[in-house]
């Protein structure tokens, strides 16, 4: 809705309100005056006719008929002309109603300006008009990244557009990607599912939908995601993003041989001097390390929440392993969704932060668990956390999250 249309609609509403205010008074006044005059004339006519009848019976008058005719004529003479009625109505109504109409208009716009959301409506319209520019900046690597406020504006504008064009599959895909970027898995999954329903053969939509399903953490969704990724690979044997997502999901599931196979295929698809080859080699080495880790070289902790802890809507759980002296730099870490508690977490050398310093090299460890409310691992203010006492590597422990930074 444009601003011009908004003012036209409000003006129309004011006209309707004025009509509701004016017409009953205008018509009611006219009807009351006419009704009062008619009733008074009828009562006077009846009384006078009775008097004439009585006087005629007593013999006081002889011309009863003439008197009755004169009485009727006087009653007709008392009826005002239409012009007089109209002039009376117009003059009196304008004088009486003009102040009330003026007050109605001024008061209505004053109350809307004070308690309404006109400023929010204007801001929403401006944001909607900026949708093409914000979308271009989001997709362009050469321009400055969007701020948090601009991301929120883009989401609002995109939702508005999708309400008007709900069959826009690429619009739903973009909304899903924004949800992924904002770590809003629920929005991402819902938008991607809508896009997939509209265009199930589109490879980009399949990849986006599979990614949202993987990050949902639900086993049924993850199984569906694997099927979608394999469909993409069957259609495009060199799709790097599909292989990457497939390797990531396999590694998180503990299927390290599948992850290594996917990463190895990616290596073969890349040119010899591509810098991504080194990254893939590190990932393969990490998967091999995990496959060779003994059953005793792991840390297992059960995380529970204190009753005072309130979980954020889009928070994550960060479980980190530290040296027994409590050094702030973690040796290994894992990032998990806050779906349910209590939660048992296992960390191994595959979760080590630095390949040169594996968790298995420590005789004792200390484990910390923190609920990160904003997705930024560098900020801790307001986060709930808990930690264990030092215990031997390979042992089990429990953490109660009951403290706040």
GROMACS .gro file of C-alpha atoms in nm:
model
  405
    1UNK     CA    1   0.000   0.000   0.000
    2UNK     CA    2   0.145   0.338  -0.103
    3UNK     CA    3   0.131   0.647   0.117
    4UNK     CA    4  -0.115   0.810  -0.126
    5UNK     CA    5  -0.344   0.510  -0.104
    6UNK     CA    6  -0.321   0.520   0.276
    7UNK     CA    7  -0.438   0.883   0.289
    8UNK     CA    8  -0.718   0.815   0.040
    9UNK     CA    9  -0.846   0.529   0.251
   10UNK     CA   10  -0.830   0.731   0.573
   11UNK     CA   11  -1.012   1.019   0.401
   12UNK     CA   12  -1.285   0.780   0.286
   13UNK     CA   13  -1.315   0.641   0.638
   14UNK     CA   14  -1.350   0.996   0.774
   15UNK     CA   15  -1.628   1.071   0.525
   16UNK     CA   16  -1.813   0.759   0.636
   17UNK     CA   17  -1.766   0.855   1.002
   18UNK     CA   18  -1.893   1.207   0.936
   19UNK     CA   19  -2.197   1.066   0.756
   20UNK     CA   20  -2.272   0.838   1.051
   21UNK     CA   21  -2.238   1.138   1.282
   22UNK     CA   22  -2.438   1.390   1.075
   23UNK     CA   23  -2.726   1.200   0.914
   24UNK     CA   24  -2.907   1.085   1.231
   25UNK     CA   25  -2.894   1.437   1.377
   26UNK     CA   26  -2.997   1.599   1.048
   27UNK     CA   27  -3.287   1.367   0.978
   28UNK     CA   28  -3.387   1.331   1.340
   29UNK     CA   29  -3.418   1.707   1.391
   30UNK     CA   30  -3.628   1.751   1.079
   31UNK     CA   31  -3.855   1.462   1.164
   32UNK     CA   32  -3.899   1.578   1.524
   33UNK     CA   33  -4.001   1.932   1.417
   34UNK     CA   34  -4.247   1.807   1.157
   35UNK     CA   35  -4.392   1.549   1.394
   36UNK     CA   36  -4.440   1.806   1.674
   37UNK     CA   37  -4.613   2.055   1.439
   38UNK     CA   38  -4.843   1.786   1.297
   39UNK     CA   39  -4.946   1.656   1.639
   40UNK     CA   40  -5.013   2.007   1.767
   41UNK     CA   41  -5.226   2.098   1.464
   42UNK     CA   42  -5.424   1.773   1.490
   43UNK     CA   43  -5.495   1.828   1.858
   44UNK     CA   44  -5.603   2.190   1.799
   45UNK     CA   45  -5.826   2.084   1.506
   46UNK     CA   46  -6.000   1.811   1.707
   47UNK     CA   47  -6.061   2.041   2.004
   48UNK     CA   48  -6.202   2.320   1.789
   49UNK     CA   49  -6.427   2.082   1.593
   50UNK     CA   50  -6.570   1.952   1.921
   51UNK     CA   51  -6.639   2.310   2.037
   52UNK     CA   52  -6.816   2.394   1.710
   53UNK     CA   53  -7.026   2.077   1.744
   54UNK     CA   54  -7.128   2.163   2.100
   55UNK     CA   55  -7.215   2.526   2.011
   56UNK     CA   56  -7.424   2.408   1.715
   57UNK     CA   57  -7.621   2.169   1.939
   58UNK     CA   58  -7.686   2.447   2.188
   59UNK     CA   59  -7.810   2.674   1.909
   60UNK     CA   60  -7.538   2.930   1.960
   61UNK     CA   61  -7.424   2.917   1.597
   62UNK     CA   62  -7.607   2.858   1.272
   63UNK     CA   63  -7.320   2.838   1.018
   64UNK     CA   64  -7.148   2.523   1.147
   65UNK     CA   65  -7.033   2.416   0.802
   66UNK     CA   66  -6.869   2.746   0.723
   67UNK     CA   67  -6.682   2.746   1.052
   68UNK     CA   68  -6.553   2.391   0.985
   69UNK     CA   69  -6.431   2.497   0.640
   70UNK     CA   70  -6.254   2.801   0.785
   71UNK     CA   71  -6.088   2.580   1.050
   72UNK     CA   72  -5.959   2.342   0.786
   73UNK     CA   73  -5.829   2.632   0.579
   74UNK     CA   74  -5.640   2.773   0.877
   75UNK     CA   75  -5.481   2.430   0.930
   76UNK     CA   76  -5.360   2.425   0.569
   77UNK     CA   77  -5.223   2.780   0.600
   78UNK     CA   78  -5.011   2.666   0.898
   79UNK     CA   79  -4.814   2.413   0.685
   80UNK     CA   80  -4.479   2.581   0.588
   81UNK     CA   81  -4.359   2.584   0.229
   82UNK     CA   82  -4.089   2.336   0.120
   83UNK     CA   83  -3.844   2.622   0.056
   84UNK     CA   84  -3.883   2.749   0.410
   85UNK     CA   85  -3.832   2.402   0.553
   86UNK     CA   86  -3.520   2.350   0.341
   87UNK     CA   87  -3.371   2.686   0.434
   88UNK     CA   88  -3.441   2.622   0.800
   89UNK     CA   89  -3.287   2.279   0.787
   90UNK     CA   90  -2.973   2.393   0.602
   91UNK     CA   91  -2.909   2.697   0.816
   92UNK     CA   92  -2.959   2.530   1.150
   93UNK     CA   93  -2.777   2.205   1.059
   94UNK     CA   94  -2.463   2.376   0.928
   95UNK     CA   95  -2.432   2.591   1.240
   96UNK     CA   96  -2.490   2.302   1.475
   97UNK     CA   97  -2.285   2.032   1.306
   98UNK     CA   98  -1.976   2.212   1.173
   99UNK     CA   99  -1.796   2.226   1.512
  100UNK     CA  100  -1.872   1.860   1.580
  101UNK     CA  101  -1.743   1.750   1.240
  102UNK     CA  102  -1.425   1.955   1.286
  103UNK     CA  103  -1.362   1.807   1.629
  104UNK     CA  104  -1.422   1.454   1.494
  105UNK     CA  105  -1.164   1.495   1.216
  106UNK     CA  106  -0.899   1.664   1.431
  107UNK     CA  107  -0.940   1.423   1.721
  108UNK     CA  108  -0.927   1.114   1.498
  109UNK     CA  109  -0.599   1.211   1.329
  110UNK     CA  110  -0.450   1.329   1.658
  111UNK     CA  111  -0.525   0.997   1.831
  112UNK     CA  112  -0.388   0.798   1.537
  113UNK     CA  113  -0.071   1.007   1.528
  114UNK     CA  114  -0.026   0.965   1.904
  115UNK     CA  115  -0.122   0.603   1.963
  116UNK     CA  116  -0.117   0.452   1.613
  117UNK     CA  117   0.174   0.302   1.422
  118UNK     CA  118   0.204   0.539   1.129
  119UNK     CA  119   0.582   0.567   1.176
  120UNK     CA  120   0.614   0.189   1.172
  121UNK     CA  121   0.400   0.172   0.857
  122UNK     CA  122   0.622   0.427   0.681
  123UNK     CA  123   0.936   0.238   0.789
  124UNK     CA  124   0.786  -0.089   0.663
  125UNK     CA  125   0.704   0.069   0.325
  126UNK     CA  126   1.058   0.208   0.291
  127UNK     CA  127   1.203  -0.132   0.379
  128UNK     CA  128   0.984  -0.304   0.121
  129UNK     CA  129   1.097  -0.057  -0.145
  130UNK     CA  130   1.463  -0.135  -0.059
  131UNK     CA  131   1.421  -0.511  -0.116
  132UNK     CA  132   1.604  -0.522  -0.455
  133UNK     CA  133   1.903  -0.327  -0.318
  134UNK     CA  134   1.929  -0.537  -0.001
  135UNK     CA  135   1.896  -0.862  -0.197
  136UNK     CA  136   2.173  -0.757  -0.435
  137UNK     CA  137   2.405  -0.670  -0.147
  138UNK     CA  138   2.334  -1.004   0.020
  139UNK     CA  139   2.424  -1.201  -0.292
  140UNK     CA  140   2.726  -0.988  -0.391
  141UNK     CA  141   3.070  -1.072  -0.251
  142UNK     CA  142   3.220  -0.737  -0.356
  143UNK     CA  143   2.988  -0.518  -0.147
  144UNK     CA  144   2.983  -0.463   0.229
  145UNK     CA  145   2.799  -0.732   0.424
  146UNK     CA  146   2.460  -0.648   0.565
  147UNK     CA  147   2.432  -0.533   0.924
  148UNK     CA  148   2.202  -0.711   1.169
  149UNK     CA  149   1.941  -0.438   1.124
  150UNK     CA  150   1.964  -0.462   0.746
  151UNK     CA  151   1.924  -0.839   0.767
  152UNK     CA  152   1.611  -0.787   0.979
  153UNK     CA  153   1.483  -0.531   0.725
  154UNK     CA  154   1.552  -0.770   0.439
  155UNK     CA  155   1.363  -1.048   0.616
  156UNK     CA  156   1.063  -0.820   0.675
  157UNK     CA  157   1.060  -0.697   0.314
  158UNK     CA  158   1.094  -1.049   0.181
  159UNK     CA  159   0.811  -1.182   0.398
  160UNK     CA  160   0.591  -0.897   0.271
  161UNK     CA  161   0.673  -0.982  -0.090
  162UNK     CA  162   0.606  -1.351  -0.033
  163UNK     CA  163   0.264  -1.272   0.110
  164UNK     CA  164   0.183  -1.103  -0.220
  165UNK     CA  165   0.352  -1.368  -0.439
  166UNK     CA  166   0.343  -1.694  -0.239
  167UNK     CA  167   0.440  -1.902  -0.546
  168UNK     CA  168   0.786  -1.740  -0.575
  169UNK     CA  169   1.014  -2.040  -0.514
  170UNK     CA  170   1.336  -1.836  -0.536
  171UNK     CA  171   1.197  -1.588  -0.284
  172UNK     CA  172   1.136  -1.871  -0.037
  173UNK     CA  173   1.488  -2.000  -0.106
  174UNK     CA  174   1.634  -1.658  -0.024
  175UNK     CA  175   1.430  -1.640   0.297
  176UNK     CA  176   1.561  -1.984   0.393
  177UNK     CA  177   1.921  -1.874   0.334
  178UNK     CA  178   1.864  -1.567   0.550
  179UNK     CA  179   1.725  -1.795   0.822
  180UNK     CA  180   2.039  -2.010   0.800
  181UNK     CA  181   2.260  -1.701   0.822
  182UNK     CA  182   2.068  -1.585   1.131
  183UNK     CA  183   2.083  -1.934   1.286
  184UNK     CA  184   1.702  -1.943   1.279
  185UNK     CA  185   1.667  -2.310   1.184
  186UNK     CA  186   1.288  -2.313   1.218
  187UNK     CA  187   1.244  -2.029   0.969
  188UNK     CA  188   1.510  -2.174   0.737
  189UNK     CA  189   1.355  -2.521   0.731
  190UNK     CA  190   1.001  -2.388   0.678
  191UNK     CA  191   1.105  -2.157   0.395
  192UNK     CA  192   1.320  -2.420   0.225
  193UNK     CA  193   1.037  -2.673   0.246
  194UNK     CA  194   0.803  -2.421   0.081
  195UNK     CA  195   1.057  -2.358  -0.196
  196UNK     CA  196   1.109  -2.731  -0.250
  197UNK     CA  197   0.734  -2.788  -0.272
  198UNK     CA  198   0.710  -2.524  -0.545
  199UNK     CA  199   1.019  -2.632  -0.742
  200UNK     CA  200   1.134  -2.984  -0.643
  201UNK     CA  201   1.363  -3.023  -0.946
  202UNK     CA  202   1.577  -2.715  -0.876
  203UNK     CA  203   1.926  -2.821  -0.758
  204UNK     CA  204   1.991  -2.502  -0.558
  205UNK     CA  205   1.664  -2.549  -0.373
  206UNK     CA  206   1.745  -2.914  -0.304
  207UNK     CA  207   2.083  -2.818  -0.159
  208UNK     CA  208   1.934  -2.542   0.057
  209UNK     CA  209   1.657  -2.770   0.183
  210UNK     CA  210   1.907  -3.048   0.260
  211UNK     CA  211   2.130  -2.809   0.453
  212UNK     CA  212   1.840  -2.686   0.668
  213UNK     CA  213   1.734  -3.045   0.738
  214UNK     CA  214   2.088  -3.140   0.845
  215UNK     CA  215   2.115  -2.850   1.087
  216UNK     CA  216   1.774  -2.923   1.237
  217UNK     CA  217   1.935  -3.213   1.425
  218UNK     CA  218   1.632  -3.439   1.374
  219UNK     CA  219   1.729  -3.791   1.263
  220UNK     CA  220   1.437  -3.824   1.023
  221UNK     CA  221   1.523  -3.489   0.863
  222UNK     CA  222   1.891  -3.583   0.831
  223UNK     CA  223   1.799  -3.907   0.654
  224UNK     CA  224   1.582  -3.710   0.412
  225UNK     CA  225   1.870  -3.466   0.357
  226UNK     CA  226   2.106  -3.750   0.258
  227UNK     CA  227   1.856  -3.862  -0.003
  228UNK     CA  228   1.829  -3.511  -0.148
  229UNK     CA  229   2.208  -3.473  -0.167
  230UNK     CA  230   2.247  -3.806  -0.345
  231UNK     CA  231   1.980  -3.695  -0.595
  232UNK     CA  232   2.180  -3.381  -0.671
  233UNK     CA  233   2.501  -3.581  -0.715
  234UNK     CA  234   2.328  -3.824  -0.954
  235UNK     CA  235   2.220  -3.526  -1.164
  236UNK     CA  236   2.551  -3.339  -1.133
  237UNK     CA  237   2.854  -3.558  -1.057
  238UNK     CA  238   3.075  -3.254  -0.996
  239UNK     CA  239   2.854  -3.062  -0.754
  240UNK     CA  240   3.102  -2.955  -0.486
  241UNK     CA  241   2.842  -2.822  -0.245
  242UNK     CA  242   2.652  -3.150  -0.244
  243UNK     CA  243   2.969  -3.349  -0.172
  244UNK     CA  244   3.068  -3.102   0.102
  245UNK     CA  245   2.732  -3.127   0.278
  246UNK     CA  246   2.734  -3.505   0.242
  247UNK     CA  247   3.084  -3.525   0.396
  248UNK     CA  248   2.988  -3.293   0.681
  249UNK     CA  249   2.677  -3.493   0.765
  250UNK     CA  250   2.869  -3.824   0.752
  251UNK     CA  251   3.141  -3.689   0.979
  252UNK     CA  252   2.888  -3.562   1.235
  253UNK     CA  253   2.714  -3.899   1.223
  254UNK     CA  254   3.042  -4.083   1.285
  255UNK     CA  255   3.051  -4.241   0.939
  256UNK     CA  256   3.411  -4.133   0.888
  257UNK     CA  257   3.473  -4.363   0.592
  258UNK     CA  258   3.182  -4.197   0.405
  259UNK     CA  259   3.317  -3.853   0.492
  260UNK     CA  260   3.666  -3.945   0.368
  261UNK     CA  261   3.520  -4.081   0.044
  262UNK     CA  262   3.327  -3.758  -0.020
  263UNK     CA  263   3.626  -3.536   0.056
  264UNK     CA  264   3.852  -3.752  -0.162
  265UNK     CA  265   3.611  -3.713  -0.453
  266UNK     CA  266   3.616  -3.337  -0.402
  267UNK     CA  267   3.998  -3.339  -0.419
  268UNK     CA  268   3.985  -3.509  -0.758
  269UNK     CA  269   3.740  -3.250  -0.890
  270UNK     CA  270   3.960  -2.953  -0.799
  271UNK     CA  271   4.255  -2.818  -1.001
  272UNK     CA  272   4.599  -2.915  -0.869
  273UNK     CA  273   4.689  -2.575  -0.723
  274UNK     CA  274   4.350  -2.501  -0.570
  275UNK     CA  275   4.395  -2.386  -0.205
  276UNK     CA  276   4.092  -2.587  -0.101
  277UNK     CA  277   4.289  -2.909  -0.149
  278UNK     CA  278   4.491  -2.838   0.168
  279UNK     CA  279   4.173  -2.785   0.366
  280UNK     CA  280   4.033  -3.114   0.238
  281UNK     CA  281   4.353  -3.292   0.336
  282UNK     CA  282   4.319  -3.164   0.691
  283UNK     CA  283   3.958  -3.280   0.702
  284UNK     CA  284   4.057  -3.628   0.579
  285UNK     CA  285   4.337  -3.644   0.835
  286UNK     CA  286   4.095  -3.549   1.108
  287UNK     CA  287   3.852  -3.820   1.001
  288UNK     CA  288   4.134  -4.077   0.993
  289UNK     CA  289   4.239  -3.971   1.343
  290UNK     CA  290   3.886  -4.014   1.465
  291UNK     CA  291   3.868  -4.362   1.313
  292UNK     CA  292   4.190  -4.458   1.495
  293UNK     CA  293   4.093  -4.309   1.832
  294UNK     CA  294   4.064  -4.577   2.100
  295UNK     CA  295   3.751  -4.613   2.302
  296UNK     CA  296   3.924  -4.485   2.616
  297UNK     CA  297   4.052  -4.163   2.456
  298UNK     CA  298   3.728  -3.972   2.479
  299UNK     CA  299   3.550  -3.747   2.725
  300UNK     CA  300   3.184  -3.801   2.809
  301UNK     CA  301   2.978  -3.548   3.003
  302UNK     CA  302   2.610  -3.521   3.085
  303UNK     CA  303   2.482  -3.165   3.082
  304UNK     CA  304   2.179  -3.064   3.291
  305UNK     CA  305   2.015  -2.728   3.357
  306UNK     CA  306   1.943  -2.555   3.684
  307UNK     CA  307   1.575  -2.469   3.729
  308UNK     CA  308   1.652  -2.094   3.707
  309UNK     CA  309   1.801  -2.119   3.358
  310UNK     CA  310   1.587  -1.973   3.077
  311UNK     CA  311   1.688  -2.095   2.732
  312UNK     CA  312   1.712  -1.837   2.451
  313UNK     CA  313   1.511  -1.896   2.135
  314UNK     CA  314   1.811  -1.925   1.902
  315UNK     CA  315   2.092  -2.017   2.139
  316UNK     CA  316   2.345  -2.298   2.107
  317UNK     CA  317   2.527  -2.519   2.357
  318UNK     CA  318   2.906  -2.501   2.348
  319UNK     CA  319   3.089  -2.783   2.527
  320UNK     CA  320   3.465  -2.735   2.553
  321UNK     CA  321   3.754  -2.938   2.694
  322UNK     CA  322   4.033  -2.753   2.875
  323UNK     CA  323   4.357  -2.851   3.042
  324UNK     CA  324   4.325  -2.938   3.411
  325UNK     CA  325   4.469  -2.598   3.516
  326UNK     CA  326   4.157  -2.428   3.372
  327UNK     CA  327   4.329  -2.242   3.086
  328UNK     CA  328   4.070  -2.036   2.894
  329UNK     CA  329   4.182  -2.163   2.551
  330UNK     CA  330   3.992  -2.488   2.479
  331UNK     CA  331   4.170  -2.799   2.354
  332UNK     CA  332   3.854  -2.940   2.193
  333UNK     CA  333   3.500  -2.810   2.152
  334UNK     CA  334   3.161  -2.904   2.020
  335UNK     CA  335   2.867  -2.684   1.921
  336UNK     CA  336   2.520  -2.836   1.966
  337UNK     CA  337   2.157  -2.723   1.940
  338UNK     CA  338   1.967  -2.673   2.265
  339UNK     CA  339   1.688  -2.915   2.181
  340UNK     CA  340   1.655  -3.105   2.508
  341UNK     CA  341   1.820  -3.158   2.843
  342UNK     CA  342   1.977  -3.351   3.008
  343UNK     CA  343   2.216  -3.410   2.718
  344UNK     CA  344   2.513  -3.648   2.701
  345UNK     CA  345   2.805  -3.525   2.488
  346UNK     CA  346   3.119  -3.713   2.382
  347UNK     CA  347   3.434  -3.536   2.266
  348UNK     CA  348   3.734  -3.698   2.101
  349UNK     CA  349   4.051  -3.594   1.921
  350UNK     CA  350   3.833  -3.525   1.618
  351UNK     CA  351   3.696  -3.227   1.809
  352UNK     CA  352   4.042  -3.084   1.883
  353UNK     CA  353   4.085  -2.717   1.801
  354UNK     CA  354   4.453  -2.746   1.702
  355UNK     CA  355   4.574  -3.057   1.517
  356UNK     CA  356   4.917  -3.022   1.678
  357UNK     CA  357   4.768  -3.045   2.028
  358UNK     CA  358   4.524  -3.331   2.055
  359UNK     CA  359   4.298  -3.390   2.350
  360UNK     CA  360   4.444  -3.739   2.394
  361UNK     CA  361   4.777  -3.582   2.492
  362UNK     CA  362   4.633  -3.461   2.824
  363UNK     CA  363   4.623  -3.688   3.131
  364UNK     CA  364   4.346  -3.486   3.294
  365UNK     CA  365   4.087  -3.248   3.157
  366UNK     CA  366   3.828  -2.999   3.273
  367UNK     CA  367   3.503  -2.957   3.076
  368UNK     CA  368   3.292  -2.644   3.049
  369UNK     CA  369   2.942  -2.605   2.906
  370UNK     CA  370   2.795  -2.268   2.806
  371UNK     CA  371   2.464  -2.164   2.655
  372UNK     CA  372   2.558  -1.903   2.397
  373UNK     CA  373   2.258  -1.673   2.343
  374UNK     CA  374   2.383  -1.468   2.045
  375UNK     CA  375   2.590  -1.712   1.839
  376UNK     CA  376   2.913  -1.516   1.898
  377UNK     CA  377   3.168  -1.731   2.080
  378UNK     CA  378   3.375  -1.424   2.167
  379UNK     CA  379   3.101  -1.267   2.382
  380UNK     CA  380   2.994  -1.421   2.712
  381UNK     CA  381   2.799  -1.151   2.898
  382UNK     CA  382   2.462  -1.288   3.003
  383UNK     CA  383   2.546  -1.650   2.909
  384UNK     CA  384   2.468  -1.936   3.149
  385UNK     CA  385   2.752  -2.186   3.211
  386UNK     CA  386   2.878  -2.468   3.427
  387UNK     CA  387   3.201  -2.669   3.456
  388UNK     CA  388   3.343  -2.988   3.602
  389UNK     CA  389   3.633  -3.050   3.832
  390UNK     CA  390   3.945  -3.198   3.666
  391UNK     CA  391   3.907  -3.570   3.586
  392UNK     CA  392   4.104  -3.834   3.397
  393UNK     CA  393   4.083  -3.854   3.021
  394UNK     CA  394   3.846  -4.133   2.921
  395UNK     CA  395   3.627  -4.082   3.225
  396UNK     CA  396   3.274  -3.953   3.259
  397UNK     CA  397   3.144  -3.649   3.444
  398UNK     CA  398   2.842  -3.428   3.488
  399UNK     CA  399   2.788  -3.055   3.443
  400UNK     CA  400   2.507  -2.850   3.594
  401UNK     CA  401   2.462  -2.517   3.416
  402UNK     CA  402   2.382  -2.287   3.707
  403UNK     CA  403   2.611  -1.983   3.679
  404UNK     CA  404   2.593  -1.668   3.471
  405UNK     CA  405   2.866  -1.449   3.325
   0.00000   0.00000   0.00000
